[in-house]
Amino acid sequence: MKQLTCEMCGSTELVKDGGYFICQTCGTKYSVEEAKKMMIEGTVEVQGTVKVDRSDNIEKFYQLARRAREDGDSETATKYYEMILLENPNSWEAAFYRLLFSTKNCTLAQMENKLYNFANSIESIFQLINNQDNKNEIYEEVYVEALSLYNMFFTNYINRAKGYSDPTRARENLTSGTDSLAYMAILLGDCYYTYANDKEKALCCYDSLAVHREGKHRATAIERVKKINPNYEPPAMQTGGCYVATCVYGSYDCPQVWTLRRYRDNTLGSTWYGRAFIRTYYAISPTLVKWFGDTKWFKKMWKGKLDRMVKKLQDNGVENTPYKDKEW
């Protein structure tokens, strides 16, 4: 006799309860007859057509995957999303979040390859989304997650470049990273233009995310924008106010924003990689505030992060008194 093993997840922890054997890992139920067949050595021949309804199990996998996402446990979430895809290959949610977590969970050396793979895979997910009744809500969800991925990778590229002692190699490394970000932004914009019929989000991807610096994909991004707006002219790089912080705190002149402006000018502005971060921030943040500045989730998402950052800066001696921006 073979050991009783769950066919869904491979677990051997099955407990009999009320006439069923229940997998303690994924919740799949097996009748006594099913369990007996699973433990028989050799092949079991079954006549006719057998239909197994696993809809209850799939719903449990969704619940477990979403719970893991909320807890920040991407490894567990990925495991359950992979189980869902085995049963339902057309699940946009499972396909997207498995791709997203796979992209995020990589080493510094793997980042470009992971991001290019994400970009090249995103169209197939939009094709799945396009068949959903609530596709507009899903497009919003995917957009927010993609922006979060973009910002996370840009920060990681900056930190990776800082590890090089040779400034030339550091700049080359950062350029390679931002080129992959621009490529992702262009393909994401293509999907919003083609499948979501959302020219505004497409323009946001092309303009704010891809036309923010010189690079091998910048000309492509400009070409995409001009197809939508023939009169478009690439913007000069902005060096103005703290858009997101002003949106969150309600004023450009308040103690929290004064602290952040001092940090921008005196710390970030003193290094080349800090200035690179500032240039990208001022390319992206105006559009983010334009689209999402009035939403509660946007302010809530940034408020906690900015509060912690402001407190840390003030604890380290950065003042919160009135401040006049530097010219740099």
Coordinates of C-alpha atoms in Angstrom, one line a residue:
M1 CA 0.0 0.0 0.0
K2 CA 1.2 3.5 -0.8
Q3 CA 1.1 6.4 1.6
L4 CA -2.0 8.5 1.3
T5 CA -0.8 11.7 -0.5
C6 CA -2.8 14.7 -1.6
E7 CA -2.9 15.0 -5.4
M8 CA -3.3 18.8 -5.3
C9 CA -0.3 19.8 -3.1
G10 CA 1.6 16.6 -2.4
S11 CA 1.1 16.8 1.3
T12 CA 0.9 13.5 3.3
E13 CA -0.9 15.2 6.2
L14 CA -4.5 13.9 5.6
V15 CA -6.9 13.5 8.5
K16 CA -10.2 11.6 8.5
D17 CA -13.1 13.8 9.5
G18 CA -16.8 13.0 9.1
G19 CA -16.4 10.4 6.3
Y20 CA -13.7 12.4 4.4
F21 CA -10.0 12.5 4.4
I22 CA -9.0 16.2 4.5
C23 CA -5.6 17.6 3.5
Q24 CA -4.3 19.7 6.3
T25 CA -2.2 21.8 3.9
C26 CA -4.6 22.8 1.1
G27 CA -8.0 21.6 2.4
T28 CA -8.8 19.2 -0.4
K29 CA -11.4 16.5 0.6
Y30 CA -11.3 12.9 -0.5
S31 CA -14.0 10.3 0.1
V32 CA -13.1 7.0 1.6
E33 CA -13.3 5.3 -1.8
E34 CA -11.1 7.9 -3.3
A35 CA -8.6 7.5 -0.5
K36 CA -8.5 3.7 -1.0
K37 CA -7.8 4.0 -4.7
M38 CA -5.0 6.4 -4.0
M39 CA -3.3 3.9 -1.7
I40 CA -3.5 0.9 -4.0
E41 CA -0.2 0.0 -5.6
G42 CA -0.2 0.1 -9.4
T43 CA -2.8 1.5 -11.8
V44 CA -6.5 1.8 -11.2
E45 CA -8.6 1.4 -14.3
V46 CA -11.7 3.5 -14.4
Q47 CA -14.5 2.9 -16.9
G48 CA -16.4 5.9 -18.4
T49 CA -15.9 9.5 -17.6
V50 CA -15.1 10.8 -14.1
K51 CA -15.8 14.4 -13.2
V52 CA -14.3 15.9 -10.1
D53 CA -15.7 19.1 -8.8
R54 CA -12.8 21.0 -7.1
S55 CA -14.5 24.4 -7.1
D56 CA -14.6 24.5 -3.3
N57 CA -10.9 23.7 -3.2
I58 CA -10.0 26.4 -5.7
E59 CA -11.9 29.0 -3.7
K60 CA -9.9 28.0 -0.6
F61 CA -6.7 28.4 -2.6
Y62 CA -7.8 32.0 -3.5
Q63 CA -8.5 32.8 0.2
L64 CA -5.2 31.4 1.3
A65 CA -3.3 33.2 -1.5
R66 CA -5.0 36.5 -0.8
R67 CA -4.4 36.2 2.9
A68 CA -0.7 35.5 2.3
R69 CA -0.5 38.6 0.0
E70 CA -2.0 40.7 2.8
D71 CA 0.5 39.3 5.2
G72 CA 3.4 40.0 2.8
D73 CA 4.2 36.3 2.4
S74 CA 4.9 36.2 -1.3
E75 CA 6.3 32.6 -1.2
T76 CA 3.1 31.2 0.3
A77 CA 0.9 33.3 -2.0
T78 CA 2.9 32.1 -5.0
K79 CA 2.4 28.4 -4.0
Y80 CA -1.4 28.7 -3.8
Y81 CA -1.6 30.7 -7.0
E82 CA 0.3 28.0 -8.8
M83 CA -2.2 25.5 -7.5
I84 CA -5.0 27.6 -8.9
L85 CA -3.3 27.8 -12.3
L86 CA -3.1 24.0 -12.4
E87 CA -6.9 23.9 -12.2
N88 CA -7.7 27.1 -14.0
P89 CA -5.0 28.3 -16.4
N90 CA -7.2 31.3 -17.3
S91 CA -7.1 32.9 -13.9
W92 CA -5.8 36.4 -14.5
E93 CA -5.2 36.9 -10.7
A94 CA -3.1 33.8 -10.3
A95 CA -1.1 34.5 -13.5
F96 CA -0.5 38.1 -12.6
Y97 CA 0.5 37.7 -9.0
R98 CA 2.7 34.7 -9.7
L99 CA 4.5 36.8 -12.3
L100 CA 4.7 39.8 -10.0
F101 CA 6.1 37.9 -7.0
S102 CA 8.5 36.0 -9.2
T103 CA 9.8 39.4 -10.5
K104 CA 10.2 40.9 -7.0
N105 CA 11.9 37.9 -5.5
C106 CA 15.2 38.1 -7.3
T107 CA 18.8 39.0 -6.6
L108 CA 20.3 42.3 -7.6
A109 CA 22.1 40.6 -10.5
Q110 CA 18.8 39.2 -11.8
M111 CA 16.8 42.4 -11.8
E112 CA 17.1 43.4 -15.5
N113 CA 16.3 39.9 -16.7
K114 CA 13.3 39.6 -14.3
L115 CA 11.9 43.0 -15.4
Y116 CA 12.3 42.3 -19.1
N117 CA 10.5 38.9 -18.5
F118 CA 7.7 40.8 -16.6
A119 CA 7.3 43.2 -19.5
N120 CA 7.2 40.5 -22.2
S121 CA 4.6 38.5 -20.2
I122 CA 2.2 41.2 -19.3
E123 CA 0.3 41.2 -22.6
S124 CA -0.9 37.6 -22.0
I125 CA -2.3 38.6 -18.6
F126 CA -4.1 41.6 -20.2
Q127 CA -5.7 39.2 -22.6
L128 CA -7.1 37.2 -19.6
I129 CA -8.3 40.4 -17.9
N130 CA -10.1 41.5 -21.0
N131 CA -12.5 38.6 -20.6
Q132 CA -13.6 39.6 -17.1
D133 CA -16.8 41.5 -16.3
N134 CA -15.1 43.8 -13.8
K135 CA -12.1 44.4 -16.1
N136 CA -11.9 48.2 -15.4
E137 CA -11.4 47.5 -11.7
I138 CA -8.8 44.9 -12.4
Y139 CA -6.9 47.3 -14.7
E140 CA -6.7 49.8 -11.8
E141 CA -5.4 47.1 -9.5
V142 CA -2.7 46.0 -12.0
Y143 CA -1.7 49.6 -12.6
V144 CA -1.1 50.3 -8.9
E145 CA 0.9 47.1 -8.5
A146 CA 3.0 47.9 -11.6
L147 CA 3.8 51.4 -10.3
S148 CA 4.9 49.9 -7.0
L149 CA 7.1 47.4 -8.8
Y150 CA 8.6 50.3 -10.9
N151 CA 9.4 52.3 -7.8
M152 CA 10.8 49.3 -5.9
F153 CA 13.1 48.4 -8.8
F154 CA 14.3 52.0 -9.3
T155 CA 15.2 52.2 -5.7
N156 CA 17.1 48.9 -5.9
Y157 CA 19.0 50.0 -9.0
I158 CA 20.1 53.1 -7.1
N159 CA 21.2 51.1 -4.1
R160 CA 23.0 48.6 -6.4
A161 CA 24.8 51.4 -8.2
K162 CA 26.0 52.9 -4.9
G163 CA 27.9 49.7 -4.2
Y164 CA 30.4 50.4 -7.1
S165 CA 33.5 52.3 -6.3
D166 CA 34.1 53.2 -9.9
P167 CA 31.6 56.0 -10.9
T168 CA 31.7 55.1 -14.5
R169 CA 30.6 51.5 -13.8
A170 CA 28.0 52.7 -11.4
R171 CA 26.5 55.0 -14.0
E172 CA 26.5 52.2 -16.6
N173 CA 24.9 49.9 -14.1
L174 CA 22.2 52.4 -13.3
T175 CA 21.6 53.1 -17.0
S176 CA 21.1 49.4 -17.7
G177 CA 18.5 49.3 -14.9
T178 CA 16.6 52.3 -16.0
D179 CA 16.5 51.1 -19.5
S180 CA 14.7 47.9 -18.3
L181 CA 12.3 50.1 -16.4
A182 CA 11.6 52.2 -19.5
Y183 CA 11.0 49.0 -21.6
M184 CA 8.5 47.7 -19.0
A185 CA 6.7 51.1 -19.0
I186 CA 6.4 51.1 -22.8
L187 CA 4.9 47.6 -23.0
L188 CA 2.6 48.3 -20.1
G189 CA 1.5 51.5 -21.9
D190 CA 0.9 49.4 -25.0
C191 CA -1.4 47.1 -23.0
Y192 CA -3.4 50.0 -21.5
Y193 CA -3.8 51.5 -24.9
T194 CA -4.7 48.3 -26.8
Y195 CA -6.7 46.3 -24.3
A196 CA -8.0 48.8 -21.7
N197 CA -8.6 51.5 -24.3
D198 CA -7.2 53.9 -21.7
K199 CA -5.1 56.6 -23.4
E200 CA -4.5 58.5 -20.2
K201 CA -2.8 55.6 -18.4
A202 CA -0.9 54.7 -21.6
L203 CA 0.4 58.3 -21.8
C204 CA 1.3 58.1 -18.1
C205 CA 3.4 55.0 -18.8
Y206 CA 5.0 56.4 -22.0
D207 CA 5.6 59.9 -20.8
S208 CA 6.2 59.9 -17.0
L209 CA 7.7 56.4 -16.7
A210 CA 9.7 56.1 -19.9
V211 CA 10.6 59.7 -21.0
H212 CA 12.3 60.6 -17.8
R213 CA 15.9 60.3 -18.9
E214 CA 18.1 59.6 -21.8
G215 CA 18.3 55.9 -22.7
K216 CA 17.9 53.5 -25.6
H217 CA 14.1 53.3 -25.2
R218 CA 13.4 57.0 -24.8
A219 CA 12.9 57.6 -28.6
T220 CA 10.4 54.7 -28.7
A221 CA 8.4 56.2 -25.8
I222 CA 8.3 59.6 -27.5
E223 CA 7.1 58.0 -30.7
R224 CA 4.3 56.2 -28.8
V225 CA 3.2 59.5 -27.2
K226 CA 3.1 61.3 -30.5
K227 CA 0.8 58.7 -32.0
I228 CA -1.7 59.8 -29.3
N229 CA -0.8 63.4 -29.2
P230 CA 0.9 64.7 -32.4
N231 CA 1.7 68.0 -30.7
Y232 CA 3.6 66.4 -27.9
E233 CA 7.0 67.8 -27.0
P234 CA 9.2 65.9 -24.5
P235 CA 9.2 67.9 -21.2
A236 CA 12.3 69.4 -19.6
M237 CA 13.3 67.7 -16.4
Q238 CA 11.5 69.3 -13.5
T239 CA 13.2 70.3 -10.2
G240 CA 10.2 71.7 -8.4
G241 CA 8.4 70.8 -5.2
C242 CA 7.8 67.6 -3.3
Y243 CA 4.6 66.5 -5.1
V244 CA 3.7 63.4 -3.1
A245 CA 4.5 64.9 0.3
T246 CA 2.6 68.1 -0.5
C247 CA -0.4 65.9 -1.5
V248 CA -0.2 63.9 1.6
Y249 CA 0.4 66.7 4.1
G250 CA -1.8 69.3 2.3
S251 CA 0.9 72.0 2.0
Y252 CA 4.3 72.6 0.5
D253 CA 5.1 74.8 3.5
C254 CA 4.6 72.7 6.6
P255 CA 7.1 71.1 9.1
Q256 CA 7.1 67.6 7.5
V257 CA 7.7 68.9 4.0
W258 CA 10.4 71.4 5.2
T259 CA 12.2 68.4 6.6
L260 CA 11.9 66.4 3.4
R261 CA 13.0 69.4 1.3
R262 CA 16.1 69.8 3.4
Y263 CA 17.0 66.2 3.0
R264 CA 16.4 66.4 -0.7
D265 CA 18.7 69.4 -1.2
N266 CA 21.4 68.7 1.4
T267 CA 21.7 64.9 1.2
L268 CA 20.2 63.5 -2.0
G269 CA 21.4 66.5 -4.0
S270 CA 25.0 66.1 -2.9
T271 CA 25.6 62.8 -4.8
W272 CA 25.1 61.8 -8.5
Y273 CA 22.9 58.9 -7.6
G274 CA 20.8 61.1 -5.3
R275 CA 20.3 63.5 -8.1
A276 CA 19.4 60.7 -10.4
F277 CA 16.7 59.6 -7.9
I278 CA 15.4 63.2 -7.7
R279 CA 15.2 63.6 -11.5
T280 CA 13.2 60.4 -11.7
Y281 CA 11.0 61.3 -8.8
Y282 CA 10.1 64.7 -10.5
A283 CA 9.3 62.9 -13.7
I284 CA 6.9 60.4 -12.1
S285 CA 5.3 62.0 -9.1
P286 CA 3.3 64.8 -10.8
T287 CA 1.4 62.2 -12.8
L288 CA 0.9 60.0 -9.8
V289 CA -0.6 62.9 -7.9
K290 CA -2.7 64.0 -10.9
W291 CA -4.3 60.5 -11.2
F292 CA -4.5 59.4 -7.6
G293 CA -4.0 62.4 -5.4
D294 CA -7.6 62.6 -4.5
T295 CA -8.0 58.9 -3.5
K296 CA -7.9 57.7 0.1
W297 CA -5.8 54.7 -0.6
F298 CA -3.0 56.8 -2.2
K299 CA -2.7 59.1 0.7
K300 CA -3.0 56.2 3.2
M301 CA -0.3 54.3 1.4
W302 CA 2.2 57.2 1.5
K303 CA 1.3 58.7 4.8
G304 CA 2.8 56.0 7.0
K305 CA 6.0 55.8 4.9
L306 CA 6.5 59.5 4.9
D307 CA 5.7 59.8 8.7
R308 CA 8.4 57.2 9.5
M309 CA 10.9 58.9 7.2
V310 CA 10.3 62.3 8.6
K311 CA 10.6 61.1 12.2
K312 CA 13.9 59.4 11.3
L313 CA 15.3 62.5 9.6
Q314 CA 14.2 64.7 12.5
D315 CA 15.7 62.3 15.0
N316 CA 19.0 62.6 13.0
G317 CA 19.0 66.4 13.3
V318 CA 17.2 67.5 10.1
E319 CA 15.2 70.6 11.1
N320 CA 11.5 71.2 10.5
T321 CA 11.6 75.0 10.4
P322 CA 10.7 77.2 7.4
Y323 CA 13.0 76.5 4.5
K324 CA 13.8 78.0 1.1
D325 CA 14.8 75.6 -1.7
K326 CA 18.3 75.6 -3.0
E327 CA 19.1 76.3 -6.7
W328 CA 20.9 73.2 -7.9

